[in-house]
C-alpha cells in the first residue's frame, strides 16, 4: 500500500488544472447502457473509481476504450451480454448501483448487488429502489442482490423523494428517459453533476426539463442515440486545491474553476479571510492578510456547502483564529479525519454530527492514516502547512478521487512524494 510523504514548507504558488468531475463521470458512464450507439466522454478524470466503473460496464457487455491517456472514454453498448452487476465490483464502489436504472430501462431486467456498508455511514439504497418501483419495476431482494424486472417496460410516474439523494435522482433520471409517458422527479438533487447528466442525456435524444431545480420532468422516448460529451469540472477537486493556498499562504490559480460550482464554499472562504478572484482561466485564490478566521459550516445538498469538502475545510480551520463549528448533515460518521488531525496537534471535539475546532497556531507533522477519500486529502492539506514531516498511509482512498496529487501540488512548490508500498 502506498503512502504520501509531505514536508511542510510554507506558501504555494502556481496554477493547478482541475480535472473533470469523478462523480459526474461515474453517472455519465452508465448512460451508455441506455443506447446501442456510441457514447464518448471527454475531459474524463483518470482515477481508480473510473476504471472500476469501466470494468463493471464491460462485465455487462459494453465496450469501454480509454483514449488520450484516459482523458477520453469511448463507450458502446451495442449488445448487452449480462444484466447482473456482480458483488465483487459493486462492493468496491457504491456508484456501481447507478447501472440499475439504465439496465432496467434498456433490458427490462437487472440484478444489482446491494453495495453494503461504507466507511461514512450506513448509506442505504431505499430511495433508488422506491424510484424504480414507482416506474413500475417489480423488485425482489435475494442473496444480497436486488432483482428488478419491468415486463412491458417502465412507465412514467411521479417520483417524490422524501429526502434529497444525488444517486437516486441520477438512477431515476436515466431510467425515466426510456419509460413510457411522463415522469416527474420531485425533491430532485440539484448538483452540477445532475445538470451535466441531463445535458448529456438530452444530447442523446432524451426529453428532459428542469434539471438544476427541485423538479425534473422527463418525457420518455423510444430510443436514445449516441453523443460526445465533455465532463463538467470537478467542484470537489476545485474546492480542495483552492484550500491549498488558503492553508499554506501564497497564490494558486485553479484552472477551469468557476464560482457557480462552489458558491456556498466561496462564501465561507471569504468569511475566513480568503480571497477568490475569477480570472479568464479559472479562480485565483490567496489569503487576504494574517491568520485565517474561524467560521461555522453546515453541510447541505447543493447549492449548500458540500459534504465532500467538509474534511478539507476542517483542515483549514485547525489553524484559524478562534473556534469553528462544523455540522455534518448529510452523512453520519463523517468526522473520521478529526482524530487523525488531532495527532497533528489540532484541537477538535466531536459530538455526534458536530465538530468544534479550536484553532491552534501550528500543526505538527505525524504519521496519520487515510480513512476515506476526502479525509485522506484533508490530511495532505493539513500536512502542507504543518511543521516537519507527515506520512499519510492508506492512500488508495486518495487514488479513487484525485489524479496526480503529488504532481499538481509539487508544481506549486509543495514538497510531497509517494512512497510505494510504504
Ligand atoms: C453522492 C456522491 C458523494 C457525495 C454525496 C452527497 C457520487 C458518486 N457520490 O453520493 O461523493 O458525498 O452524493 O453529496 O456522486 N440516502 C438514503 N437512501 C438512499 C440514498 C441515499 O437514505 O437510497 C441518504 C444517504 O445515506 C445520505 C443522503 O441520503 O445520508 C445523501 O446521499 P446521496 O445524495 O444519495 O449520496 P450518493 O449519491 O451516494
Coordinates of C-alpha atoms and ligand atoms in Angstrom, one line a residue:
X1 CA 0.0 0.0 0.0
X2 CA 1.4 3.4 -1.0
X3 CA 1.9 6.3 1.4
X4 CA 2.4 10.0 0.8
X5 CA 5.2 11.9 2.5
X6 CA 4.7 15.6 2.9
X7 CA 7.3 18.1 4.3
X8 CA 5.5 21.3 5.3
X9 CA 7.4 24.2 3.6
X10 CA 5.2 27.3 3.5
X11 CA 3.5 29.2 0.7
X12 CA 2.4 27.6 -2.5
X13 CA 2.4 29.5 -5.8
X14 CA 1.4 28.5 -9.3
X15 CA -1.6 27.0 -11.2
X16 CA -3.4 23.7 -11.0
X17 CA -5.5 22.2 -13.7
X18 CA -8.8 20.9 -12.3
X19 CA -10.0 17.6 -13.9
X20 CA -13.4 16.5 -15.0
X21 CA -15.7 15.5 -12.1
X22 CA -15.4 12.0 -10.8
X23 CA -19.0 12.0 -9.6
X24 CA -20.3 13.3 -12.9
X25 CA -18.3 10.8 -14.9
X26 CA -19.5 7.9 -12.7
X27 CA -23.1 8.8 -13.5
X28 CA -22.4 9.6 -17.2
X29 CA -20.7 6.3 -17.9
X30 CA -23.7 4.0 -17.1
X31 CA -25.7 6.2 -19.6
X32 CA -24.0 4.2 -22.3
X33 CA -26.2 1.3 -21.3
X34 CA -29.3 3.2 -22.5
X35 CA -28.3 3.2 -26.1
X36 CA -26.9 0.9 -28.8
X37 CA -25.0 3.9 -30.3
X38 CA -21.6 5.1 -29.1
X39 CA -21.2 7.5 -26.2
X40 CA -17.9 9.3 -25.8
X41 CA -16.9 11.3 -22.8
X42 CA -14.1 13.8 -23.0
X43 CA -12.4 15.6 -20.0
X44 CA -12.7 12.3 -18.0
X45 CA -10.7 12.1 -14.8
X46 CA -8.0 9.4 -14.6
X47 CA -9.0 7.7 -11.4
X48 CA -9.3 4.2 -10.0
X49 CA -13.1 4.7 -9.5
X50 CA -13.5 5.4 -13.2
X51 CA -11.6 2.2 -14.0
X52 CA -13.9 0.2 -11.6
X53 CA -16.9 1.6 -13.4
X54 CA -15.3 0.7 -16.8
X55 CA -14.8 -2.9 -15.6
X56 CA -18.4 -3.1 -14.4
X57 CA -19.8 -1.9 -17.7
X58 CA -17.5 -4.3 -19.6
X59 CA -18.9 -7.1 -17.4
X60 CA -22.4 -6.2 -18.8
X61 CA -21.2 -6.3 -22.4
X62 CA -20.3 -2.7 -23.0
X63 CA -17.1 -1.8 -24.8
X64 CA -15.1 0.8 -23.0
X65 CA -11.9 2.1 -24.5
X66 CA -9.7 4.6 -22.8
X67 CA -8.1 7.1 -25.2
X68 CA -5.7 10.0 -24.8
X69 CA -4.2 8.6 -21.6
X70 CA -7.6 8.1 -20.1
X71 CA -8.9 11.6 -20.8
X72 CA -11.4 10.2 -23.3
X73 CA -13.7 7.3 -22.7
X74 CA -15.2 5.8 -25.9
X75 CA -18.1 3.5 -24.9
X76 CA -20.5 1.4 -26.9
X77 CA -23.3 -0.9 -25.6
X78 CA -24.5 -2.3 -28.8
X79 CA -25.2 -5.7 -27.3
X80 CA -25.6 -6.2 -23.6
X81 CA -24.5 -9.7 -22.6
X82 CA -25.4 -9.7 -18.9
X83 CA -27.9 -7.9 -16.6
X84 CA -26.0 -8.7 -13.4
X85 CA -23.8 -6.3 -11.6
X86 CA -21.7 -8.6 -9.5
X87 CA -21.0 -8.2 -5.8
X88 CA -17.2 -8.3 -6.4
X89 CA -17.3 -5.0 -8.3
X90 CA -20.3 -3.3 -6.6
X91 CA -18.8 -3.7 -3.1
X92 CA -15.7 -1.7 -4.2
X93 CA -17.7 1.3 -5.2
X94 CA -21.2 2.4 -4.3
X95 CA -21.7 4.3 -7.5
X96 CA -21.9 0.9 -9.2
X97 CA -25.6 1.0 -8.2
X98 CA -26.1 3.6 -10.9
X99 CA -26.3 0.8 -13.5
X100 CA -29.7 -0.3 -12.1
X101 CA -31.8 2.4 -13.8
X102 CA -30.2 2.2 -17.2
X103 CA -30.2 -1.6 -17.3
X104 CA -33.8 -1.9 -16.3
X105 CA -34.9 0.8 -18.8
X106 CA -33.0 -0.8 -21.7
X107 CA -33.2 -4.5 -21.0
X108 CA -36.3 -4.7 -18.8
X109 CA -34.4 -6.5 -16.1
X110 CA -31.4 -6.0 -13.9
X111 CA -29.8 -7.8 -10.9
X112 CA -27.5 -5.5 -9.0
X113 CA -25.6 -6.4 -5.8
X114 CA -26.5 -4.3 -2.8
X115 CA -23.5 -2.0 -2.1
X116 CA -23.2 -3.0 1.6
X117 CA -21.7 -0.8 4.4
X118 CA -19.3 2.0 3.8
X119 CA -16.9 4.0 5.9
X120 CA -19.0 7.1 6.1
X121 CA -22.2 5.7 7.4
X122 CA -25.0 3.2 6.5
X123 CA -25.8 4.8 3.1
X124 CA -28.9 2.8 2.2
X125 CA -30.3 2.5 -1.4
X126 CA -34.0 2.6 -0.4
X127 CA -34.6 5.8 -2.4
X128 CA -33.2 4.2 -5.6
X129 CA -35.5 1.2 -5.1
X130 CA -38.5 3.3 -4.4
X131 CA -37.9 5.2 -7.7
X132 CA -37.7 2.0 -9.7
X133 CA -40.9 0.7 -8.1
X134 CA -42.7 4.0 -8.9
X135 CA -41.6 3.5 -12.5
X136 CA -43.4 0.1 -12.5
X137 CA -40.5 -2.3 -11.7
X138 CA -41.0 -5.4 -9.6
X139 CA -38.2 -5.8 -7.1
X140 CA -37.1 -8.7 -5.1
X141 CA -34.2 -8.7 -2.6
X142 CA -32.5 -12.1 -2.6
X143 CA -28.9 -13.3 -1.9
X144 CA -27.6 -9.8 -1.4
X145 CA -28.9 -8.6 -4.8
X146 CA -31.8 -6.6 -5.9
X147 CA -33.5 -8.4 -8.8
X148 CA -35.6 -5.9 -10.8
X149 CA -38.0 -6.7 -13.7
X150 CA -40.2 -4.4 -15.8
X151 CA -42.3 -6.6 -18.0
X152 CA -43.6 -4.5 -20.9
X153 CA -41.1 -1.7 -20.0
X154 CA -41.0 1.1 -17.4
X155 CA -43.9 3.6 -17.1
X156 CA -43.6 7.3 -16.4
X157 CA -44.7 8.3 -12.9
X158 CA -44.4 10.9 -10.2
X159 CA -41.3 10.1 -8.0
X160 CA -41.5 12.2 -4.9
X161 CA -38.3 11.8 -2.9
X162 CA -38.6 12.2 0.9
X163 CA -35.0 13.4 1.0
X164 CA -32.6 14.7 -1.5
X165 CA -30.3 12.0 -3.0
X166 CA -27.8 12.6 -5.8
X167 CA -27.5 8.9 -6.8
X168 CA -31.3 8.1 -6.6
X169 CA -32.0 11.2 -8.7
X170 CA -29.5 10.0 -11.3
X171 CA -30.9 6.5 -11.4
X172 CA -34.4 7.8 -11.7
X173 CA -33.5 10.3 -14.4
X174 CA -31.7 7.7 -16.5
X175 CA -34.5 5.1 -16.1
X176 CA -37.2 7.6 -17.0
X177 CA -35.6 8.6 -20.3
X178 CA -36.9 5.3 -21.8
X179 CA -40.1 4.9 -19.8
X180 CA -43.5 5.2 -21.5
X181 CA -45.0 8.6 -20.8
X182 CA -44.1 11.5 -18.4
X183 CA -42.0 11.2 -15.2
X184 CA -41.8 14.0 -12.7
X185 CA -39.0 13.8 -10.1
X186 CA -39.8 15.9 -7.1
X187 CA -37.3 17.0 -4.5
X188 CA -34.6 16.1 -7.0
X189 CA -31.0 16.7 -6.3
X190 CA -29.7 20.0 -7.9
X191 CA -26.0 19.2 -8.0
X192 CA -24.0 20.3 -11.1
X193 CA -23.4 16.6 -11.8
X194 CA -27.2 16.1 -12.2
X195 CA -27.3 19.0 -14.7
X196 CA -24.3 17.5 -16.6
X197 CA -26.0 14.1 -16.8
X198 CA -29.3 15.7 -18.0
X199 CA -27.4 17.6 -20.7
X200 CA -25.7 14.5 -21.9
X201 CA -28.9 12.5 -22.0
X202 CA -30.6 15.3 -23.9
X203 CA -27.8 15.3 -26.4
X204 CA -28.5 11.5 -26.8
X205 CA -32.2 12.4 -27.6
X206 CA -33.8 12.4 -24.2
X207 CA -36.6 14.9 -23.4
X208 CA -35.7 16.5 -20.0
X209 CA -36.7 19.8 -18.4
X210 CA -35.9 21.4 -15.1
X211 CA -32.5 19.9 -14.2
X212 CA -30.8 22.1 -11.6
X213 CA -34.2 22.8 -10.0
X214 CA -36.1 20.6 -7.5
X215 CA -38.5 19.3 -10.1
X216 CA -37.2 17.4 -13.2
X217 CA -39.7 16.4 -15.9
X218 CA -38.9 13.7 -18.4
X219 CA -40.9 12.7 -21.4
X220 CA -40.0 9.1 -22.2
X221 CA -38.7 8.4 -25.8
X222 CA -38.5 5.0 -27.6
X223 CA -34.7 5.0 -28.0
X224 CA -31.6 7.1 -27.4
X225 CA -28.7 7.7 -29.7
X226 CA -25.1 8.4 -29.2
X227 CA -23.2 11.6 -28.5
X228 CA -19.8 13.1 -27.4
X229 CA -20.0 14.9 -24.1
X230 CA -17.4 16.8 -22.0
X231 CA -17.5 16.0 -18.3
X232 CA -18.1 19.1 -16.1
X233 CA -15.3 20.4 -13.9
X234 CA -14.8 18.6 -10.6
X235 CA -16.1 21.1 -8.0
X236 CA -14.7 19.0 -5.1
X237 CA -11.2 18.8 -6.6
X238 CA -11.6 22.5 -7.3
X239 CA -12.5 23.3 -3.7
X240 CA -9.7 21.1 -2.4
X241 CA -7.0 22.8 -4.3
X242 CA -8.5 26.2 -3.5
X243 CA -7.8 25.4 0.1
X244 CA -4.1 24.8 -0.5
X245 CA -3.1 28.5 -0.7
X246 CA -5.7 29.2 1.9
X247 CA -3.9 26.9 4.4
X248 CA -0.3 27.5 3.3
X249 CA -0.3 31.1 2.0
X250 CA 0.8 32.0 -1.5
X251 CA -1.5 32.3 -4.5
X252 CA -2.8 29.4 -6.7
X253 CA -4.9 29.7 -9.8
X254 CA -7.3 26.7 -10.2
X255 CA -7.7 26.4 -14.0
X256 CA -11.2 25.6 -15.2
X257 CA -12.8 26.7 -11.9
X258 CA -16.0 28.6 -11.8
X259 CA -17.7 30.3 -8.9
X260 CA -21.1 28.9 -9.6
X261 CA -19.7 25.4 -8.9
X262 CA -18.6 26.3 -5.4
X263 CA -20.7 29.3 -4.4
X264 CA -21.5 28.4 -0.8
X265 CA -17.9 27.3 -0.3
X266 CA -16.6 30.6 -1.6
X267 CA -18.8 32.5 0.9
X268 CA -17.2 30.6 3.7
X269 CA -13.7 31.2 2.4
X270 CA -14.5 34.9 2.2
X271 CA -15.7 34.9 5.8
X272 CA -12.5 33.1 6.8
X273 CA -10.4 35.8 5.1
X274 CA -9.5 34.1 1.8
X275 CA -9.9 36.0 -1.4
X276 CA -11.2 34.3 -4.6
X277 CA -10.9 36.1 -7.9
X278 CA -12.5 35.0 -11.1
X279 CA -10.0 35.1 -14.0
X280 CA -10.2 34.2 -17.6
X281 CA -8.7 30.8 -16.9
X282 CA -10.3 29.9 -13.6
X283 CA -10.2 31.0 -9.9
X284 CA -7.3 32.7 -8.3
X285 CA -7.1 32.1 -4.5
X286 CA -5.0 33.8 -1.8
X287 CA -5.1 34.6 1.8
X288 CA -6.3 38.3 2.3
X289 CA -4.0 39.0 5.2
X290 CA -2.8 37.5 8.5
X291 CA -4.3 34.4 10.1
X292 CA -7.4 32.7 8.8
X293 CA -10.6 33.5 10.8
X294 CA -12.9 30.9 12.4
X295 CA -16.2 30.2 10.5
X296 CA -19.1 27.9 11.2
X297 CA -20.0 25.4 8.4
X298 CA -23.1 23.3 7.9
X299 CA -23.1 20.7 5.1
X300 CA -26.2 20.6 2.9
X301 CA -27.3 19.4 -0.6
X302 CA -26.3 21.7 -3.5
X303 CA -26.4 24.7 -3.6
X304 CA -25.4 24.4 0.1
X305 CA -21.9 23.7 1.4
X306 CA -20.9 20.2 0.1
X307 CA -20.2 17.3 2.5
X308 CA -17.4 16.3 0.2
X309 CA -15.5 19.5 1.2
X310 CA -16.1 19.3 4.9
X311 CA -12.9 17.4 5.8
X312 CA -10.8 19.7 3.8
X313 CA -12.4 22.8 5.3
X314 CA -11.7 21.3 8.8
X315 CA -8.0 21.1 7.9
X316 CA -8.1 24.9 7.2
X317 CA -10.0 25.7 10.4
X318 CA -7.5 23.8 12.5
X319 CA -5.2 26.8 12.4
X320 CA -7.8 29.5 12.3
X321 CA -8.0 32.2 15.0
X322 CA -10.9 31.2 17.3
X323 CA -13.3 28.3 17.3
X324 CA -15.4 27.0 14.4
X325 CA -18.3 24.5 14.5
X326 CA -18.7 22.1 11.6
X327 CA -22.1 20.5 11.3
X328 CA -22.4 17.3 9.1
X329 CA -25.9 16.9 8.0
X330 CA -25.6 14.5 5.0
X331 CA -23.6 11.6 6.4
X332 CA -23.3 10.1 9.9
X333 CA -19.8 9.2 11.0
X334 CA -18.0 11.6 8.6
X335 CA -15.5 13.0 11.1
X336 CA -13.0 10.2 11.0
X337 CA -10.3 12.7 9.9
X338 CA -10.7 14.5 13.2
X339 CA -8.7 12.1 15.4
X340 CA -6.0 12.0 12.7
X341 CA -5.8 15.8 12.6
X342 CA -5.6 15.7 16.4
X343 CA -2.5 13.5 16.0
X344 CA -1.0 16.5 14.1
X345 CA -1.8 18.9 17.0
X346 CA -5.3 20.0 16.1
X347 CA -7.8 20.7 18.9
X348 CA -11.1 19.2 17.8
X349 CA -14.1 17.9 19.8
X350 CA -16.6 15.7 18.1
X351 CA -20.2 15.3 19.5
X352 CA -22.4 13.4 17.1
X353 CA -22.9 15.4 14.0
X354 CA -21.0 18.4 15.2
X355 CA -17.3 19.1 15.4
X356 CA -15.9 22.1 17.3
X357 CA -12.4 23.1 16.0
X358 CA -10.4 25.3 18.4
X359 CA -7.8 26.9 16.2
X360 CA -4.1 26.3 17.1
X361 CA -1.2 28.4 15.8
X362 CA 0.6 25.5 14.1
X363 CA 0.1 21.8 13.3
X364 CA 3.0 19.4 13.5
X365 CA 3.8 16.5 11.2
X366 CA 2.9 13.0 12.3
X367 CA 2.1 9.5 10.9
X368 CA -1.6 9.5 10.0
X369 CA -4.0 7.2 8.2
X370 CA -6.4 8.0 5.5
X371 CA -9.9 6.6 6.3
X372 CA -11.8 7.7 3.2
X373 CA -11.4 9.7 0.1
X374 CA -12.0 13.2 1.3
X375 CA -10.4 12.5 4.7
X376 CA -7.2 11.5 3.0
X377 CA -6.8 14.7 1.1
X378 CA -7.7 16.8 4.2
X379 CA -4.6 15.2 5.9
X380 CA -2.4 16.1 3.0
X381 CA -3.7 19.7 3.1
X382 CA -3.0 19.9 6.8
X383 CA 0.4 18.4 6.3
X384 CA 1.4 21.1 3.7
X385 CA 1.1 23.7 6.4
X386 CA 2.4 21.6 9.3
X387 CA 5.9 21.8 10.8
X388 CA 8.0 18.8 9.9
X389 CA 7.2 15.6 8.1
X390 CA 3.8 13.8 7.7
X391 CA 3.3 10.4 6.3
X392 CA -0.3 9.7 5.2
X393 CA -0.8 5.9 4.8
X394 CA -3.6 4.0 3.0
X395 CA -3.6 6.5 0.1
X396 CA -5.5 4.1 -2.1
X397 CA -8.6 6.0 -0.9
X398 CA -7.0 9.2 -2.4
X399 CA -6.4 7.5 -5.8
X400 CA -10.1 6.8 -6.1
X401 CA -10.8 10.5 -6.4
X402 CA -7.7 12.6 -7.0
X403 CA -5.4 12.2 -10.0
X404 CA -1.7 13.0 -9.7
X405 CA -2.0 14.9 -6.4
X406 CA 1.8 14.9 -5.9
X407 CA 2.4 16.4 -9.3
X408 CA -0.3 19.0 -9.0
X409 CA 0.8 20.3 -5.6
X410 CA 4.5 19.7 -6.4
X411 CA 4.3 22.1 -9.3
X412 CA 3.2 24.8 -6.9
X413 CA 6.2 24.2 -4.7
X414 CA 4.9 21.6 -2.2
X415 CA 7.4 19.0 -1.0
X416 CA 5.3 15.9 -1.5
X417 CA 6.2 12.4 -2.7
X418 CA 4.6 9.0 -3.0
X419 CA 6.3 6.1 -1.2
X420 CA 5.5 2.9 -3.0
X421 CA 4.4 0.1 -0.7
X422 CA 5.1 2.3 2.3
Ligands
LIG1 C1 -23.1 11.3 -3.9 C2 -21.6 11.5 -4.2 C3 -20.9 11.7 -2.9 C4 -21.5 12.8 -2.1 C5 -23.0 12.6 -1.9 C6 -23.7 13.8 -1.2 C7 -21.3 10.2 -6.2 C8 -20.7 9.0 -6.9 N1 -21.1 10.3 -4.9 O1 -23.2 10.1 -3.2 O2 -19.5 11.9 -3.2 O3 -20.9 12.8 -0.8 O4 -23.6 12.4 -3.2 O5 -23.4 14.9 -1.9 O6 -21.9 11.1 -6.9 N2 -29.8 8.1 1.3 C9 -30.8 7.3 1.7 N3 -31.3 6.4 0.9 C10 -30.9 6.2 -0.4 C11 -29.9 7.1 -0.9 C12 -29.3 8.0 0.0 O7 -31.2 7.4 2.9 O8 -31.5 5.4 -1.1 C13 -29.2 9.1 2.2 C14 -27.7 8.9 2.4 O9 -27.4 7.9 3.4 C15 -27.2 10.2 2.7 C16 -28.1 11.1 1.9 O10 -29.2 10.3 1.5 O11 -27.5 10.5 4.1 C17 -27.5 11.7 0.7 O12 -26.9 10.6 -0.1 P1 -26.8 10.7 -1.7 O13 -27.1 12.1 -2.2 O14 -27.6 9.6 -2.2 O15 -25.3 10.3 -1.9 P2 -24.7 9.4 -3.0 O16 -25.4 9.6 -4.3 O17 -24.4 8.1 -2.6

